[in-house]
PDB file of C-alpha atoms in Angstrom:
ATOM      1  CA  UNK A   1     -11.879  -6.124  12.401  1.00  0.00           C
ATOM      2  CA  UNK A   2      -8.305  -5.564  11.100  1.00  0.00           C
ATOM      3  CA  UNK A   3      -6.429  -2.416  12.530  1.00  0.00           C
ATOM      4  CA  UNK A   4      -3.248  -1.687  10.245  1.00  0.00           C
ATOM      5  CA  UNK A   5      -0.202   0.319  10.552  1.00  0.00           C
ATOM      6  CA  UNK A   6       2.443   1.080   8.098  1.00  0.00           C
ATOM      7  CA  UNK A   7       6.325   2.090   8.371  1.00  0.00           C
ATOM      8  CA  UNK A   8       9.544   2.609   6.708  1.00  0.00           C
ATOM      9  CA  UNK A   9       8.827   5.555   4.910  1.00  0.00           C
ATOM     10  CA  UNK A  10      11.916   8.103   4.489  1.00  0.00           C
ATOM     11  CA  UNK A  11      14.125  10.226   2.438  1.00  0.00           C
ATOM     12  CA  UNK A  12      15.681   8.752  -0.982  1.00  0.00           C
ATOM     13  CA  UNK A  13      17.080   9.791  -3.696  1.00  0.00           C
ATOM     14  CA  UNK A  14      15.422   9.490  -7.279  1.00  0.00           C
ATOM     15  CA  UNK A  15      16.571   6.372  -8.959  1.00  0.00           C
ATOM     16  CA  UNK A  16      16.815   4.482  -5.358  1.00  0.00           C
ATOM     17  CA  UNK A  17      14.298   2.011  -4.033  1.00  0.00           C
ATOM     18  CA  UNK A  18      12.462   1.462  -1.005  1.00  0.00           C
ATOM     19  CA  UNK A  19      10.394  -0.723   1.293  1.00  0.00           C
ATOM     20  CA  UNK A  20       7.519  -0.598   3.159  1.00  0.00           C
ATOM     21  CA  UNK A  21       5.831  -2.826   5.692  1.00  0.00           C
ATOM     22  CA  UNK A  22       1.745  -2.885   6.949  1.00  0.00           C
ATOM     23  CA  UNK A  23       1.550  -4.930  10.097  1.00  0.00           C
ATOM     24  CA  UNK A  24      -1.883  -6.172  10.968  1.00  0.00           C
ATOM     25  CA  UNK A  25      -3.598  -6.484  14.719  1.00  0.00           C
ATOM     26  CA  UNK A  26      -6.787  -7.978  14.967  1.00  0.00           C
ATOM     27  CA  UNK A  27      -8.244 -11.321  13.772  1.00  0.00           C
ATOM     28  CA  UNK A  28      -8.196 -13.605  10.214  1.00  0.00           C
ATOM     29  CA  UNK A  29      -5.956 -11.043   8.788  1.00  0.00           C
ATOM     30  CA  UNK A  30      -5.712 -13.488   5.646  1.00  0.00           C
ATOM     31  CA  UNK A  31      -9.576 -13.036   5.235  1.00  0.00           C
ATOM     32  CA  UNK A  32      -8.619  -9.467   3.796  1.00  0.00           C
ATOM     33  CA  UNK A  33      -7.482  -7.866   0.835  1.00  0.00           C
ATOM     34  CA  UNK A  34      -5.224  -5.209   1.362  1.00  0.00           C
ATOM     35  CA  UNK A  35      -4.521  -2.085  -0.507  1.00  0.00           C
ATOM     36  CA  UNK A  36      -1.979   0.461  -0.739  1.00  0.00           C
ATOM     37  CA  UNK A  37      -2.521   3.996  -1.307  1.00  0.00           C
ATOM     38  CA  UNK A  38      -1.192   7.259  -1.529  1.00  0.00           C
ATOM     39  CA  UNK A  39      -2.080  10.803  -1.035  1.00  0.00           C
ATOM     40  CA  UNK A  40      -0.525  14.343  -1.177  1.00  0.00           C
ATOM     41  CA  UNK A  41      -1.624  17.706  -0.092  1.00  0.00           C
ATOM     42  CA  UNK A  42      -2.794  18.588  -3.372  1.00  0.00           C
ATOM     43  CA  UNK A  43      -4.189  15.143  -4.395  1.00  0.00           C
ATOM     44  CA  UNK A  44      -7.099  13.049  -3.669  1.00  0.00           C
ATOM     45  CA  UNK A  45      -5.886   9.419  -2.110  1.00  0.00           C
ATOM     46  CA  UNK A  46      -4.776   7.570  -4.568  1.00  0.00           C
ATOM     47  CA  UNK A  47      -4.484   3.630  -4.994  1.00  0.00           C
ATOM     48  CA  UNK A  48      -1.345   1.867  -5.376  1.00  0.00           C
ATOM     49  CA  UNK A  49      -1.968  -1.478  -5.752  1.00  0.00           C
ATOM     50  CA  UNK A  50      -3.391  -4.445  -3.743  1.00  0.00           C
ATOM     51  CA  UNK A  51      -3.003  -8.162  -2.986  1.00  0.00           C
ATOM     52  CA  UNK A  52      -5.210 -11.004  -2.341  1.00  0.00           C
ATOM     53  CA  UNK A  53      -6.194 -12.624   0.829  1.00  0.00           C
ATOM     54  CA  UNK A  54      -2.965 -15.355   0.518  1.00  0.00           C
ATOM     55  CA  UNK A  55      -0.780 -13.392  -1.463  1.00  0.00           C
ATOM     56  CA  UNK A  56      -1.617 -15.285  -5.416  1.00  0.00           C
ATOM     57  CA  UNK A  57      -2.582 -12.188  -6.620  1.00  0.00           C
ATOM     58  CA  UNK A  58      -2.290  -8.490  -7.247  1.00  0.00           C
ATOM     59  CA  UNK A  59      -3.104  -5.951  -9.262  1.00  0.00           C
ATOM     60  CA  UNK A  60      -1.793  -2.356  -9.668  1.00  0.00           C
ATOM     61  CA  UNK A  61      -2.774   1.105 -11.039  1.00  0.00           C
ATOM     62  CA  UNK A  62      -1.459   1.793 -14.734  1.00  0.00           C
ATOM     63  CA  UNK A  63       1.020   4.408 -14.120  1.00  0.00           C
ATOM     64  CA  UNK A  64       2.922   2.890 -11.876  1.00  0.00           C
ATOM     65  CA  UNK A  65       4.719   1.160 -14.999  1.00  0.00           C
ATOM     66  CA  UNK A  66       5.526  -1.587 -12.938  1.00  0.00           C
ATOM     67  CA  UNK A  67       7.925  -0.281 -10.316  1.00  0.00           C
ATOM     68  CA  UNK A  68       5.736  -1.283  -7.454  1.00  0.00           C
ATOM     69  CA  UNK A  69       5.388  -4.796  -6.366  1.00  0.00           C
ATOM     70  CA  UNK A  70       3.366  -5.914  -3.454  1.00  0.00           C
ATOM     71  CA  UNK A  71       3.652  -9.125  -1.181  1.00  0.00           C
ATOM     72  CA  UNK A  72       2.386 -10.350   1.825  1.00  0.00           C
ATOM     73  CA  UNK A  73       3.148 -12.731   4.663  1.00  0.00           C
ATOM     74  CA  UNK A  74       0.537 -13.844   6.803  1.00  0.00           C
ATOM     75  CA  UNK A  75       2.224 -16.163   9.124  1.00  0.00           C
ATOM     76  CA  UNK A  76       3.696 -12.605  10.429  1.00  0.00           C
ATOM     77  CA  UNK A  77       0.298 -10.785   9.387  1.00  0.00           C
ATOM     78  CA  UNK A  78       2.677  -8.016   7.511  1.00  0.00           C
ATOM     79  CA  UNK A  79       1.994  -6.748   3.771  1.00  0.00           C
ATOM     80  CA  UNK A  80       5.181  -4.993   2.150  1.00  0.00           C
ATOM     81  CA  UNK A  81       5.375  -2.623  -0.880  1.00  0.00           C
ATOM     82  CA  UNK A  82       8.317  -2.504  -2.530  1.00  0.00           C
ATOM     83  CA  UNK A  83       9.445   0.666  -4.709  1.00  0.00           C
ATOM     84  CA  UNK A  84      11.953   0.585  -7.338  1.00  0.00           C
ATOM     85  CA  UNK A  85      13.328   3.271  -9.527  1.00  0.00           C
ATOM     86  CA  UNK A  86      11.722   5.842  -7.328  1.00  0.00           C
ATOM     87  CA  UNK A  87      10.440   9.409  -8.812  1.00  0.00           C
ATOM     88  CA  UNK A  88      10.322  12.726  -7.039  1.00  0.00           C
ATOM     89  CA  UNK A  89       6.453  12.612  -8.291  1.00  0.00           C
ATOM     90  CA  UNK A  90       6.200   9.766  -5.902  1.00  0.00           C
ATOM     91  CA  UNK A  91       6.680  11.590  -2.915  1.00  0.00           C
ATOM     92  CA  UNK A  92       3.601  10.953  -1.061  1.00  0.00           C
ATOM     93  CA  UNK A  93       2.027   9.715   2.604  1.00  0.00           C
ATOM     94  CA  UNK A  94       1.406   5.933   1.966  1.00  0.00           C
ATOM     95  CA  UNK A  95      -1.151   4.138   3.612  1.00  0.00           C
ATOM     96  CA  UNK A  96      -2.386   0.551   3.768  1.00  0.00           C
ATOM     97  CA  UNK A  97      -6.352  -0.839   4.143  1.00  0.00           C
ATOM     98  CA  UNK A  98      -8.238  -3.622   3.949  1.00  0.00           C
ATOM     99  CA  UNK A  99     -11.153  -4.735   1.915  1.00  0.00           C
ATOM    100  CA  UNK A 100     -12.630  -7.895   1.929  1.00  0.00           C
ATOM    101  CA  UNK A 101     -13.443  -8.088  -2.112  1.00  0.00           C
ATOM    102  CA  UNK A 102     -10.394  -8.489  -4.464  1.00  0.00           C
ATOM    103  CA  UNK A 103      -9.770  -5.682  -7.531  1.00  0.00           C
ATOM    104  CA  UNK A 104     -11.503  -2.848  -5.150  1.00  0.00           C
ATOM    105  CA  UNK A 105      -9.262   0.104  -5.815  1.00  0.00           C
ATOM    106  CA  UNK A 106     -11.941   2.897  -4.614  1.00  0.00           C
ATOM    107  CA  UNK A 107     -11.062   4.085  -0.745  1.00  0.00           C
ATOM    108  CA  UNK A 108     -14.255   3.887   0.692  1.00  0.00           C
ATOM    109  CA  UNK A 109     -14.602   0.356   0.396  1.00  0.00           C
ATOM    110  CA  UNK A 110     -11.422   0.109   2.412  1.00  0.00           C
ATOM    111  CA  UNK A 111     -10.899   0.189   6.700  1.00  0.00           C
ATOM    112  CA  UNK A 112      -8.340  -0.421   9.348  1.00  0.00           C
ATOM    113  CA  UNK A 113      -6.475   2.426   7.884  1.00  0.00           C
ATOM    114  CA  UNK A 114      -2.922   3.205   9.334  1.00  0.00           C
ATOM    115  CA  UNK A 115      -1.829   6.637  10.361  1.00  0.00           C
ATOM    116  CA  UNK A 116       0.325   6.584   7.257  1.00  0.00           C
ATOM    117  CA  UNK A 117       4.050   6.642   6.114  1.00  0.00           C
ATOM    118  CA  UNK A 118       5.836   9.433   4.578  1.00  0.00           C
ATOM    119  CA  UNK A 119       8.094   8.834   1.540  1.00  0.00           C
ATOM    120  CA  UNK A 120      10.038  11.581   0.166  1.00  0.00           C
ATOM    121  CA  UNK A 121      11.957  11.402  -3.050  1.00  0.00           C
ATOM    122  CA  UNK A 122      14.374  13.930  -3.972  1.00  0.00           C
ATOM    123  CA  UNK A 123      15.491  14.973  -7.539  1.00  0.00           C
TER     124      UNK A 123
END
């Protein structure tokens, strides 16, 4: 099984951009899909977006308008999520998972979750 663990998660400014990286321990990390997600104390986890097991593919929730992009490199078993044009609204705890089915946005189908990132955006 796949153990994950995010970082890079910090202050910005609205308007700035940001990184983040999910490095993988454990076996066949390219056997899994991985997700990001997001939660705050007043929201439910929320999906991000995910990639497939070699990186072809991803797919995103809607209101994200595209600012998110997600890529992976398995020869260094790492995921990133880059953030662009970042919103105060995005100010969250971001977490990574793995699945083994692609297009699974629903957190219970995910494991090997990190202890989470925090990203704070300020107005």
């Amino acid at each position: 099984q796949v153990q994950l663990a995010e970082s890079g998660g910090r202050l910005v400014q609205a308007g700035g951009s940001l990184r983040l990286s999910c490095v993988a321990s454990g076996r066949a990390f390219s056997d899994y899909v991985v997700g990001w997600f997001r939660q705050t104390p007043e929201k439910e986890r929320e999906f991000v977006g995910g990639i497939s097991w070699a990186g072809t593919s991803t797919y995103y929730a809607d209101s994200l308008e595209g600012r998110f992009t997600i890529s992976r490199d398995n020869a260094k078993n790492v995921v990133y999520l880059e953030m662009n044009i970042l919103k105060p609204e995005d100010t969250a705890v971001y977490y990574c998972a793995a699945t083994r089915q692609y297009g699974r946005v629903q957190s219970t189908f995910f494991d090997g979750w990190g202890q989470g990132t925090q990203v704070t955006v300020s107005s």
